[in-house]
Amino acid sequence: MMTAQPLETLVPDYIKRFQAYIPSKPDDELKKIYGCSKLYRLNNNENPLGPPETARRAIEAFPPAQASIYPSGDAHHLRCKLADIFGMHPDQFLAGNGANEVIAFVIKAFCQQGDNIITADKTFAVYEWVAEFSGFEARLVPLVDYGFDASGMIDKIDERTKILFVCNPNNPTGSWWNERTLSSFLDRIDGKRIVVVDEAYREFVRSADFPDSMALIGKYPNLVVFRTFSKMYGLAGLRIGYLAGSREVVDIIRRTCIVYSVNALAQVGAFFALADKEHIPRTHEIVSAGKRFLLKELDLMGLPYVHGEGNFVMARLPMSDSLAYRKMMTRGVMVRAMTGFRFPNWIRITVSCQEALEAFVEALSGIVKDNGAP
Ligand SMILES: *Cc1c(COP(=O)(O)O)cnc(C)c1O
C-alpha cells in the first residue's frame, strides 16, 4: 500500500533552495500603499517615448478577430525582416516571449545534470536564476572596476562549463566590452563553449568601437546574441525578444523553443517597430539630455555614481537602498533598489524624460537631507 508522501519529497533540492522572485505590485496598488497620487517608474529601464509610431499604428490596426487565431509559431515575418536588416538567414534567429525566455532556451539546449554556466556576480540575474532553478551551477565572477572580467571568467571554466554569459553593456553598471576585448575573449574560448552576449541595451549605445556582434557570428559560430524589443523599442508589455547565432547552434536551440510563446500582437508590433527611422535618434536625444541633467544633480548632491552605455545610472546613497526605495515611493518615484543585484546602498535610475527625472531629484534630495547627509 502506498503511504501518503509529503509534498517535500517531490521537490528537488535545488528548488527547495531557490527563492521566488517577487515582482512589484501594479501601480494602483502601490499608490494606495504609499499614499501617492502619481507614480514615476524609473525601475525597469523602459523608454519614456513608448513604442515607435510605426508600431503604434500597427497595434491599433490589429484586427480583434485575429485574437482567436494562433500566431506564427516561429515569428516567420519578423525573422525574415531581421535577416534582411542584418544580412543573415532567417533561420539564424529565434524569437521568444521576451529575451528572458530565450535565456531559458539556451540553457535547456546545452546544459545537463552536473554542468555549469559562468557569468558575473553583479549583472542581470536571470542567467544565474534559470541555471539554478534548473539544477545547474552558476559560477559568478566578480566584476573588475564595474566591468566583466574576461580572464576571471576564463579561469573559472572547467570540463563541465557549457555557456558563458556576458551582459554587454552590463545592466546595472553600463560597462561594456569593445570589439577587441570581445574578439580576444572569443579567440581564447576557441569555439569550445557557447558564448552569449546579451545586448538588451545595444540600440542605446553611442560608442563607435562597440562590437558588431552580428558580424562576429560569421567568424565565431559558438557566439549567441540576445536582443529585446522591451527597452529601446518600448514594447516591454507585449513580451518579445530574440536570439541570433550560427545556423548549427540555432538549429540545436530551436529544439527547446516553446511553440506559440510569442503572441501575434507582439510579432506585429516588433515587425513594424523595426521600420521606424525617427524613434532611435529621438530616444538618443532624450537619454543624453536626461543623463546630463541627472549626473549634474547627483554631483550637486555629492553622491557617487556609475554609468556607461545604456539608459540607466547607478548611484550610491548614504543610507540603505530599501529604506530609500520606500521613502521615494511615498514621494511617487520608483527606482530599483540594488541590494538584490549585490550592490547594497545603491539604486539604479532609468534615464527617463525631464519631468520624471525632476520628480526623482526632488524626492531624492528630500530624503538625503532628512538623513543628515550634506
Ligand atoms: C531587460 C533585460 C532583458 C530582458 O528583457 P525582456 O523584456 O525579457 O525581453 C534581458 N537582459 C537584460 C540585461 C535586460 O536588462
mmCIF file of C-alpha atoms and ligand atoms in Angstrom:
data_model
loop_
_atom_site.group_PDB
_atom_site.id
_atom_site.type_symbol
_atom_site.label_atom_id
_atom_site.label_comp_id
_atom_site.label_asym_id
_atom_site.label_seq_id
_atom_site.Cartn_x
_atom_site.Cartn_y
_atom_site.Cartn_z
ATOM 1 C CA MET A 1 0.000 0.000 0.000
ATOM 2 C CA MET A 2 1.243 3.482 -0.836
ATOM 3 C CA THR A 3 1.700 5.848 2.081
ATOM 4 C CA ALA A 4 0.853 9.498 1.537
ATOM 5 C CA GLN A 5 4.024 11.366 0.593
ATOM 6 C CA PRO A 6 4.527 14.814 1.961
ATOM 7 C CA LEU A 7 4.962 17.414 -0.790
ATOM 8 C CA GLU A 8 8.560 17.938 0.383
ATOM 9 C CA THR A 9 9.704 14.610 -1.040
ATOM 10 C CA LEU A 10 8.557 15.632 -4.523
ATOM 11 C CA VAL A 11 10.647 18.787 -4.615
ATOM 12 C CA PRO A 12 14.238 18.737 -5.914
ATOM 13 C CA ASP A 13 16.824 20.222 -3.535
ATOM 14 C CA TYR A 14 17.708 22.979 -5.973
ATOM 15 C CA ILE A 15 14.062 24.100 -5.979
ATOM 16 C CA LYS A 16 13.907 23.955 -2.172
ATOM 17 C CA ARG A 17 16.919 26.270 -2.037
ATOM 18 C CA PHE A 18 15.563 28.670 -4.653
ATOM 19 C CA GLN A 19 13.653 31.790 -3.626
ATOM 20 C CA ALA A 20 10.901 33.012 -5.951
ATOM 21 C CA TYR A 21 11.345 36.495 -7.416
ATOM 22 C CA ILE A 22 8.634 38.832 -6.180
ATOM 23 C CA PRO A 23 7.614 41.361 -8.840
ATOM 24 C CA SER A 24 6.417 44.838 -7.881
ATOM 25 C CA LYS A 25 2.692 45.331 -7.394
ATOM 26 C CA PRO A 26 0.610 47.170 -10.024
ATOM 27 C CA ASP A 27 0.590 50.975 -9.912
ATOM 28 C CA ASP A 28 -2.921 51.322 -8.444
ATOM 29 C CA GLU A 29 -1.988 49.046 -5.517
ATOM 30 C CA LEU A 30 1.320 50.845 -4.954
ATOM 31 C CA LYS A 31 -0.348 54.264 -4.933
ATOM 32 C CA LYS A 32 -2.720 53.041 -2.216
ATOM 33 C CA ILE A 33 0.081 51.507 -0.136
ATOM 34 C CA TYR A 34 2.405 54.503 -0.330
ATOM 35 C CA GLY A 35 -0.265 57.208 -0.453
ATOM 36 C CA CYS A 36 0.939 58.902 -3.620
ATOM 37 C CA SER A 37 -1.321 60.150 -6.413
ATOM 38 C CA LYS A 38 1.211 59.881 -9.266
ATOM 39 C CA LEU A 39 3.916 57.294 -9.781
ATOM 40 C CA TYR A 40 7.027 57.641 -11.941
ATOM 41 C CA ARG A 41 8.509 54.229 -12.706
ATOM 42 C CA LEU A 42 12.272 54.587 -13.050
ATOM 43 C CA ASN A 43 12.974 50.989 -12.065
ATOM 44 C CA ASN A 44 12.835 48.961 -15.292
ATOM 45 C CA ASN A 45 14.792 50.910 -17.924
ATOM 46 C CA GLU A 46 11.731 51.442 -20.095
ATOM 47 C CA ASN A 47 11.665 54.016 -22.883
ATOM 48 C CA PRO A 48 9.635 57.102 -21.852
ATOM 49 C CA LEU A 49 8.718 57.635 -25.543
ATOM 50 C CA GLY A 50 6.855 54.335 -25.628
ATOM 51 C CA PRO A 51 6.733 52.317 -28.877
ATOM 52 C CA PRO A 52 7.735 53.830 -32.253
ATOM 53 C CA GLU A 53 4.899 55.428 -34.266
ATOM 54 C CA THR A 54 5.071 52.652 -36.862
ATOM 55 C CA ALA A 55 4.453 50.052 -34.136
ATOM 56 C CA ARG A 56 1.652 52.080 -32.554
ATOM 57 C CA ARG A 57 -0.210 52.248 -35.850
ATOM 58 C CA ALA A 58 0.218 48.520 -36.432
ATOM 59 C CA ILE A 59 -1.010 47.679 -32.945
ATOM 60 C CA GLU A 60 -4.072 49.907 -33.420
ATOM 61 C CA ALA A 61 -4.819 48.269 -36.752
ATOM 62 C CA PHE A 62 -4.622 44.742 -35.314
ATOM 63 C CA PRO A 63 -7.993 43.073 -36.068
ATOM 64 C CA PRO A 64 -9.548 41.936 -32.761
ATOM 65 C CA ALA A 65 -10.980 38.869 -34.510
ATOM 66 C CA GLN A 66 -7.437 37.704 -35.133
ATOM 67 C CA ALA A 67 -7.034 37.143 -31.399
ATOM 68 C CA SER A 68 -8.716 33.776 -31.913
ATOM 69 C CA ILE A 69 -6.082 32.591 -34.402
ATOM 70 C CA TYR A 70 -2.774 31.075 -33.301
ATOM 71 C CA PRO A 71 0.178 33.283 -34.194
ATOM 72 C CA SER A 72 3.012 32.254 -36.477
ATOM 73 C CA GLY A 73 4.691 29.571 -34.371
ATOM 74 C CA ASP A 74 8.185 30.759 -35.275
ATOM 75 C CA ALA A 75 7.648 34.515 -35.798
ATOM 76 C CA HIS A 76 8.176 33.977 -39.508
ATOM 77 C CA HIS A 77 7.835 37.535 -40.832
ATOM 78 C CA LEU A 78 9.849 39.049 -38.009
ATOM 79 C CA ARG A 79 12.727 36.612 -38.609
ATOM 80 C CA CYS A 80 12.719 37.427 -42.317
ATOM 81 C CA LYS A 81 12.835 41.134 -41.501
ATOM 82 C CA LEU A 82 15.738 40.644 -39.079
ATOM 83 C CA ALA A 83 17.566 38.557 -41.683
ATOM 84 C CA ASP A 84 17.182 41.443 -44.138
ATOM 85 C CA ILE A 85 18.403 44.042 -41.698
ATOM 86 C CA PHE A 86 21.465 42.112 -40.545
ATOM 87 C CA GLY A 87 22.283 40.356 -43.825
ATOM 88 C CA MET A 88 21.784 36.931 -42.308
ATOM 89 C CA HIS A 89 19.497 33.913 -42.854
ATOM 90 C CA PRO A 90 16.028 33.857 -41.190
ATOM 91 C CA ASP A 91 16.926 30.519 -39.579
ATOM 92 C CA GLN A 92 19.682 32.273 -37.647
ATOM 93 C CA PHE A 93 17.048 33.929 -35.439
ATOM 94 C CA LEU A 94 14.732 32.617 -32.719
ATOM 95 C CA ALA A 95 12.085 34.794 -31.101
ATOM 96 C CA GLY A 96 10.981 34.350 -27.509
ATOM 97 C CA ASN A 97 8.490 35.700 -25.007
ATOM 98 C CA GLY A 98 10.977 38.427 -24.074
ATOM 99 C CA ALA A 99 14.725 37.927 -24.088
ATOM 100 C CA ASN A 100 14.093 36.316 -20.717
ATOM 101 C CA GLU A 101 12.604 33.303 -22.433
ATOM 102 C CA VAL A 102 15.492 32.844 -24.848
ATOM 103 C CA ILE A 103 17.857 32.641 -21.851
ATOM 104 C CA ALA A 104 15.954 29.531 -20.794
ATOM 105 C CA PHE A 105 16.035 28.129 -24.369
ATOM 106 C CA VAL A 106 19.832 28.284 -24.468
ATOM 107 C CA ILE A 107 20.393 26.831 -21.009
ATOM 108 C CA LYS A 108 17.962 23.959 -21.706
ATOM 109 C CA ALA A 109 19.620 23.258 -25.035
ATOM 110 C CA PHE A 110 23.161 22.880 -23.721
ATOM 111 C CA CYS A 111 23.146 22.002 -20.006
ATOM 112 C CA GLN A 112 22.599 18.636 -18.402
ATOM 113 C CA GLN A 113 22.981 17.434 -14.834
ATOM 114 C CA GLY A 114 26.387 18.424 -13.431
ATOM 115 C CA ASP A 115 27.037 21.195 -15.943
ATOM 116 C CA ASN A 116 27.675 24.829 -15.121
ATOM 117 C CA ILE A 117 27.418 28.278 -16.627
ATOM 118 C CA ILE A 118 29.671 31.280 -15.957
ATOM 119 C CA THR A 119 28.683 34.925 -15.640
ATOM 120 C CA ALA A 120 29.406 37.939 -13.411
ATOM 121 C CA ASP A 121 28.313 38.340 -9.795
ATOM 122 C CA LYS A 122 26.767 41.772 -10.393
ATOM 123 C CA THR A 123 24.796 41.604 -13.600
ATOM 124 C CA PHE A 124 21.312 40.785 -14.898
ATOM 125 C CA ALA A 125 20.356 37.942 -12.561
ATOM 126 C CA VAL A 126 18.173 35.836 -14.858
ATOM 127 C CA TYR A 127 21.104 33.787 -16.283
ATOM 128 C CA GLU A 128 22.015 32.758 -12.738
ATOM 129 C CA TRP A 129 18.403 32.134 -11.710
ATOM 130 C CA VAL A 130 17.446 29.966 -14.681
ATOM 131 C CA ALA A 131 20.610 27.895 -14.217
ATOM 132 C CA GLU A 132 19.969 27.410 -10.511
ATOM 133 C CA PHE A 133 16.273 26.567 -10.634
ATOM 134 C CA SER A 134 17.094 24.098 -13.412
ATOM 135 C CA GLY A 135 19.660 22.366 -11.176
ATOM 136 C CA PHE A 136 22.855 23.721 -12.769
ATOM 137 C CA GLU A 137 25.663 25.582 -11.081
ATOM 138 C CA ALA A 138 26.090 29.295 -11.846
ATOM 139 C CA ARG A 139 29.711 30.343 -11.370
ATOM 140 C CA LEU A 140 29.866 34.031 -10.618
ATOM 141 C CA VAL A 141 32.981 36.038 -11.384
ATOM 142 C CA PRO A 142 33.392 39.385 -9.561
ATOM 143 C CA LEU A 143 33.290 42.494 -11.714
ATOM 144 C CA VAL A 144 36.597 44.333 -12.056
ATOM 145 C CA ASP A 145 36.255 48.108 -11.975
ATOM 146 C CA TYR A 146 32.483 47.615 -12.533
ATOM 147 C CA GLY A 147 33.073 45.637 -15.748
ATOM 148 C CA PHE A 148 33.028 41.956 -16.796
ATOM 149 C CA ASP A 149 36.393 40.279 -16.139
ATOM 150 C CA ALA A 150 37.334 38.268 -19.241
ATOM 151 C CA SER A 151 40.331 36.486 -17.684
ATOM 152 C CA GLY A 152 38.464 35.825 -14.444
ATOM 153 C CA MET A 153 35.692 34.139 -16.434
ATOM 154 C CA ILE A 154 38.126 32.014 -18.419
ATOM 155 C CA ASP A 155 39.858 30.922 -15.196
ATOM 156 C CA LYS A 156 36.537 29.535 -13.897
ATOM 157 C CA ILE A 157 35.982 27.242 -16.906
ATOM 158 C CA ASP A 158 36.133 23.516 -16.239
ATOM 159 C CA GLU A 159 35.163 20.485 -18.339
ATOM 160 C CA ARG A 160 31.503 20.901 -17.275
ATOM 161 C CA THR A 161 31.200 24.547 -18.329
ATOM 162 C CA LYS A 162 28.768 24.925 -21.220
ATOM 163 C CA ILE A 163 27.867 28.599 -21.514
ATOM 164 C CA LEU A 164 29.459 31.951 -20.636
ATOM 165 C CA PHE A 165 27.049 34.889 -20.379
ATOM 166 C CA VAL A 166 28.322 38.428 -20.943
ATOM 167 C CA CYS A 167 25.899 41.300 -20.494
ATOM 168 C CA ASN A 168 27.088 43.987 -22.929
ATOM 169 C CA PRO A 169 26.522 46.775 -21.967
ATOM 170 C CA ASN A 170 26.195 45.481 -18.421
ATOM 171 C CA ASN A 171 22.966 46.019 -16.551
ATOM 172 C CA PRO A 172 23.360 47.674 -13.997
ATOM 173 C CA THR A 173 26.821 49.272 -14.335
ATOM 174 C CA GLY A 174 26.711 50.298 -18.021
ATOM 175 C CA SER A 175 30.249 48.957 -18.545
ATOM 176 C CA TRP A 176 30.913 47.348 -21.916
ATOM 177 C CA TRP A 177 33.464 45.346 -23.882
ATOM 178 C CA ASN A 178 34.716 46.836 -27.124
ATOM 179 C CA GLU A 179 35.257 44.847 -30.311
ATOM 180 C CA ARG A 180 38.857 43.973 -29.407
ATOM 181 C CA THR A 181 38.002 42.696 -25.903
ATOM 182 C CA LEU A 182 35.095 40.574 -27.155
ATOM 183 C CA SER A 183 37.080 39.134 -30.091
ATOM 184 C CA SER A 184 40.038 38.260 -27.925
ATOM 185 C CA PHE A 185 37.689 36.587 -25.406
ATOM 186 C CA LEU A 186 36.135 34.549 -28.243
ATOM 187 C CA ASP A 187 39.612 33.659 -29.524
ATOM 188 C CA ARG A 188 40.587 32.367 -26.105
ATOM 189 C CA ILE A 189 37.372 30.298 -25.813
ATOM 190 C CA ASP A 190 38.279 28.906 -29.245
ATOM 191 C CA GLY A 191 34.812 27.551 -30.068
ATOM 192 C CA LYS A 192 34.855 25.154 -27.106
ATOM 193 C CA ARG A 193 31.952 26.738 -25.192
ATOM 194 C CA ILE A 194 28.830 28.736 -26.057
ATOM 195 C CA VAL A 195 29.345 32.458 -25.516
ATOM 196 C CA VAL A 196 26.179 34.508 -25.062
ATOM 197 C CA VAL A 197 26.345 38.273 -25.435
ATOM 198 C CA ASP A 198 23.195 39.879 -24.034
ATOM 199 C CA GLU A 199 22.696 43.123 -25.942
ATOM 200 C CA ALA A 200 19.402 44.237 -24.387
ATOM 201 C CA TYR A 201 20.707 47.842 -24.491
ATOM 202 C CA ARG A 202 22.530 47.682 -27.844
ATOM 203 C CA GLU A 203 20.317 50.292 -29.501
ATOM 204 C CA PHE A 204 21.222 52.877 -26.824
ATOM 205 C CA VAL A 205 24.981 52.536 -27.437
ATOM 206 C CA ARG A 206 26.712 55.605 -28.911
ATOM 207 C CA SER A 207 30.364 54.470 -28.796
ATOM 208 C CA ALA A 208 31.888 53.687 -32.178
ATOM 209 C CA ASP A 209 34.038 50.739 -31.110
ATOM 210 C CA PHE A 210 31.144 48.743 -29.639
ATOM 211 C CA PRO A 211 31.341 45.240 -31.172
ATOM 212 C CA ASP A 212 29.366 44.401 -34.312
ATOM 213 C CA SER A 213 28.288 41.141 -32.738
ATOM 214 C CA MET A 214 26.007 40.073 -35.609
ATOM 215 C CA ALA A 215 29.012 40.230 -37.938
ATOM 216 C CA LEU A 216 31.134 38.295 -35.428
ATOM 217 C CA ILE A 217 28.728 35.326 -35.616
ATOM 218 C CA GLY A 218 30.181 34.585 -39.069
ATOM 219 C CA LYS A 219 33.640 34.173 -37.594
ATOM 220 C CA TYR A 220 32.599 32.633 -34.248
ATOM 221 C CA PRO A 221 29.819 30.034 -34.717
ATOM 222 C CA ASN A 222 29.663 29.488 -30.925
ATOM 223 C CA LEU A 223 28.540 33.100 -30.379
ATOM 224 C CA VAL A 224 24.883 33.746 -29.484
ATOM 225 C CA VAL A 225 23.498 37.302 -29.354
ATOM 226 C CA PHE A 226 20.383 38.374 -27.419
ATOM 227 C CA ARG A 227 18.290 41.421 -28.289
ATOM 228 C CA THR A 228 14.936 42.631 -26.982
ATOM 229 C CA PHE A 229 12.057 44.865 -28.012
ATOM 230 C CA SER A 230 11.425 45.791 -24.361
ATOM 231 C CA LYS A 231 13.910 48.602 -23.932
ATOM 232 C CA MET A 232 14.634 50.850 -26.925
ATOM 233 C CA TYR A 233 11.511 49.744 -28.813
ATOM 234 C CA GLY A 234 9.126 50.323 -25.919
ATOM 235 C CA LEU A 235 7.277 47.000 -26.242
ATOM 236 C CA ALA A 236 8.051 45.536 -22.785
ATOM 237 C CA GLY A 237 4.372 44.887 -22.113
ATOM 238 C CA LEU A 238 3.998 42.716 -25.217
ATOM 239 C CA ARG A 239 6.977 40.480 -24.278
ATOM 240 C CA ILE A 240 9.186 39.859 -27.294
ATOM 241 C CA GLY A 241 12.915 39.377 -27.724
ATOM 242 C CA TYR A 242 15.157 37.187 -29.831
ATOM 243 C CA LEU A 243 18.498 35.486 -30.188
ATOM 244 C CA ALA A 244 20.799 35.231 -33.183
ATOM 245 C CA GLY A 245 23.552 32.741 -33.893
ATOM 246 C CA SER A 246 25.084 30.426 -36.457
ATOM 247 C CA ARG A 247 22.680 28.031 -38.144
ATOM 248 C CA GLU A 248 24.235 24.973 -36.446
ATOM 249 C CA VAL A 249 23.846 26.446 -32.986
ATOM 250 C CA VAL A 250 20.370 27.893 -33.596
ATOM 251 C CA ASP A 251 19.212 24.516 -35.016
ATOM 252 C CA ILE A 252 20.078 22.985 -31.639
ATOM 253 C CA ILE A 253 18.494 25.727 -29.523
ATOM 254 C CA ARG A 254 15.291 25.579 -31.622
ATOM 255 C CA ARG A 255 14.561 22.117 -30.170
ATOM 256 C CA THR A 256 13.890 23.699 -26.762
ATOM 257 C CA CYS A 257 11.621 26.509 -28.026
ATOM 258 C CA ILE A 258 8.043 26.598 -26.863
ATOM 259 C CA VAL A 259 5.935 26.959 -29.993
ATOM 260 C CA TYR A 260 3.416 29.842 -29.867
ATOM 261 C CA SER A 261 5.041 31.523 -26.874
ATOM 262 C CA VAL A 262 5.296 34.796 -28.824
ATOM 263 C CA ASN A 263 1.838 36.263 -29.313
ATOM 264 C CA ALA A 264 0.511 37.710 -32.566
ATOM 265 C CA LEU A 265 0.293 41.317 -31.384
ATOM 266 C CA ALA A 266 3.896 41.241 -30.168
ATOM 267 C CA GLN A 267 5.044 39.883 -33.534
ATOM 268 C CA VAL A 268 3.236 42.649 -35.397
ATOM 269 C CA GLY A 269 4.469 45.350 -33.014
ATOM 270 C CA ALA A 270 8.084 44.200 -33.274
ATOM 271 C CA PHE A 271 7.983 43.834 -37.067
ATOM 272 C CA PHE A 272 6.758 47.394 -37.562
ATOM 273 C CA ALA A 273 8.913 48.855 -34.775
ATOM 274 C CA LEU A 274 11.977 47.998 -36.866
ATOM 275 C CA ALA A 275 10.733 50.205 -39.712
ATOM 276 C CA ASP A 276 10.692 53.466 -37.749
ATOM 277 C CA LYS A 277 13.568 55.752 -38.686
ATOM 278 C CA GLU A 278 12.945 58.512 -36.118
ATOM 279 C CA HIS A 279 12.402 56.557 -32.932
ATOM 280 C CA ILE A 280 16.013 55.705 -32.096
ATOM 281 C CA PRO A 281 17.507 59.174 -32.720
ATOM 282 C CA ARG A 282 14.677 60.786 -30.720
ATOM 283 C CA THR A 283 15.301 58.392 -27.854
ATOM 284 C CA HIS A 284 19.050 59.120 -28.010
ATOM 285 C CA GLU A 285 18.308 62.832 -27.576
ATOM 286 C CA ILE A 286 16.081 62.227 -24.562
ATOM 287 C CA VAL A 287 18.584 59.858 -22.939
ATOM 288 C CA SER A 288 21.601 62.090 -23.474
ATOM 289 C CA ALA A 289 19.811 65.207 -22.200
ATOM 290 C CA GLY A 290 18.392 63.215 -19.270
ATOM 291 C CA LYS A 291 21.780 61.766 -18.371
ATOM 292 C CA ARG A 292 23.406 65.194 -18.427
ATOM 293 C CA PHE A 293 20.726 66.536 -16.082
ATOM 294 C CA LEU A 294 20.806 63.512 -13.765
ATOM 295 C CA LEU A 295 24.601 63.381 -13.404
ATOM 296 C CA LYS A 296 24.786 67.114 -12.732
ATOM 297 C CA GLU A 297 22.159 66.786 -9.977
ATOM 298 C CA LEU A 298 23.910 63.764 -8.427
ATOM 299 C CA ASP A 299 27.141 65.802 -8.435
ATOM 300 C CA LEU A 300 25.352 68.653 -6.664
ATOM 301 C CA MET A 301 24.107 66.208 -4.015
ATOM 302 C CA GLY A 302 27.624 64.800 -3.672
ATOM 303 C CA LEU A 303 26.504 61.247 -4.461
ATOM 304 C CA PRO A 304 28.891 58.838 -6.228
ATOM 305 C CA TYR A 305 27.553 57.210 -9.383
ATOM 306 C CA VAL A 306 28.462 54.709 -12.082
ATOM 307 C CA HIS A 307 27.226 54.778 -15.663
ATOM 308 C CA GLY A 308 28.267 53.863 -19.160
ATOM 309 C CA GLU A 309 26.233 52.914 -22.207
ATOM 310 C CA GLY A 310 22.518 52.235 -21.696
ATOM 311 C CA ASN A 311 19.558 54.239 -20.406
ATOM 312 C CA PHE A 312 20.304 53.867 -16.690
ATOM 313 C CA VAL A 313 22.596 55.262 -14.000
ATOM 314 C CA MET A 314 23.512 53.736 -10.666
ATOM 315 C CA ALA A 315 24.055 55.955 -7.616
ATOM 316 C CA ARG A 316 25.369 55.207 -4.110
ATOM 317 C CA LEU A 317 23.353 56.527 -1.187
ATOM 318 C CA PRO A 318 24.467 57.327 2.364
ATOM 319 C CA MET A 319 21.657 55.030 3.592
ATOM 320 C CA SER A 320 20.001 51.678 2.973
ATOM 321 C CA ASP A 321 18.652 51.302 -0.556
ATOM 322 C CA SER A 322 15.462 49.598 0.627
ATOM 323 C CA LEU A 323 14.748 52.421 3.071
ATOM 324 C CA ALA A 324 15.427 54.964 0.315
ATOM 325 C CA TYR A 325 13.140 52.986 -2.014
ATOM 326 C CA ARG A 326 10.252 53.168 0.466
ATOM 327 C CA LYS A 327 10.775 56.847 1.187
ATOM 328 C CA MET A 328 10.923 57.697 -2.519
ATOM 329 C CA MET A 329 7.769 55.679 -3.133
ATOM 330 C CA THR A 330 5.867 57.924 -0.725
ATOM 331 C CA ARG A 331 7.012 60.766 -2.988
ATOM 332 C CA GLY A 332 5.750 58.974 -6.096
ATOM 333 C CA VAL A 333 9.097 57.851 -7.524
ATOM 334 C CA MET A 334 10.059 54.221 -8.040
ATOM 335 C CA VAL A 335 13.714 53.317 -8.527
ATOM 336 C CA ARG A 336 15.472 49.957 -8.418
ATOM 337 C CA ALA A 337 16.912 49.129 -5.004
ATOM 338 C CA MET A 338 20.166 47.335 -5.767
ATOM 339 C CA THR A 339 20.729 45.014 -2.795
ATOM 340 C CA GLY A 340 19.235 42.251 -4.940
ATOM 341 C CA PHE A 341 21.971 42.902 -7.530
ATOM 342 C CA ARG A 342 24.577 42.625 -4.704
ATOM 343 C CA PHE A 343 25.066 46.397 -4.649
ATOM 344 C CA PRO A 344 23.785 47.291 -1.154
ATOM 345 C CA ASN A 345 23.078 51.029 -0.660
ATOM 346 C CA TRP A 346 22.951 51.642 -4.403
ATOM 347 C CA ILE A 347 19.936 52.483 -6.531
ATOM 348 C CA ARG A 348 19.537 52.258 -10.316
ATOM 349 C CA ILE A 349 17.627 55.002 -12.074
ATOM 350 C CA THR A 350 16.164 54.815 -15.574
ATOM 351 C CA VAL A 351 17.147 57.846 -17.635
ATOM 352 C CA SER A 352 13.617 58.929 -18.454
ATOM 353 C CA CYS A 353 12.017 62.212 -19.554
ATOM 354 C CA GLN A 354 12.800 65.528 -17.857
ATOM 355 C CA GLU A 355 9.574 65.605 -15.823
ATOM 356 C CA ALA A 356 10.223 62.196 -14.269
ATOM 357 C CA LEU A 357 13.872 62.981 -13.573
ATOM 358 C CA GLU A 358 12.937 66.234 -11.863
ATOM 359 C CA ALA A 359 10.484 64.324 -9.655
ATOM 360 C CA PHE A 360 13.292 61.884 -8.863
ATOM 361 C CA VAL A 361 15.761 64.643 -7.950
ATOM 362 C CA GLU A 362 13.222 66.316 -5.710
ATOM 363 C CA ALA A 363 12.377 63.047 -3.949
ATOM 364 C CA LEU A 364 15.998 62.026 -3.527
ATOM 365 C CA SER A 365 17.258 65.381 -2.287
ATOM 366 C CA GLY A 366 14.407 65.372 0.244
ATOM 367 C CA ILE A 367 15.388 62.012 1.717
ATOM 368 C CA VAL A 368 19.129 62.611 1.574
ATOM 369 C CA LYS A 369 18.584 65.849 3.538
ATOM 370 C CA ASP A 370 16.365 64.028 6.074
ATOM 371 C CA ASN A 371 19.189 61.577 6.524
ATOM 372 C CA GLY A 372 21.533 64.355 7.620
ATOM 373 C CA ALA A 373 23.934 63.974 4.702
ATOM 374 C CA PRO A 374 25.396 67.053 3.007
HETATM 375 C C1 LIG B 1 15.501 43.895 -19.693
HETATM 376 C C2 LIG B 1 16.602 42.950 -19.949
HETATM 377 C C3 LIG B 1 16.401 41.729 -20.605
HETATM 378 C C4 LIG B 1 15.111 41.078 -20.954
HETATM 379 O O1 LIG B 1 14.123 41.736 -21.381
HETATM 380 P P1 LIG B 1 12.790 41.053 -21.933
HETATM 381 O O2 LIG B 1 11.774 42.040 -21.510
HETATM 382 O O3 LIG B 1 12.618 39.720 -21.308
HETATM 383 O O4 LIG B 1 12.985 40.979 -23.398
HETATM 384 C C5 LIG B 1 17.480 40.916 -20.857
HETATM 385 N N1 LIG B 1 18.702 41.273 -20.494
HETATM 386 C C6 LIG B 1 18.938 42.423 -19.854
HETATM 387 C C7 LIG B 1 20.332 42.755 -19.489
HETATM 388 C C8 LIG B 1 17.902 43.293 -19.553
HETATM 389 O O5 LIG B 1 18.157 44.408 -18.868
#
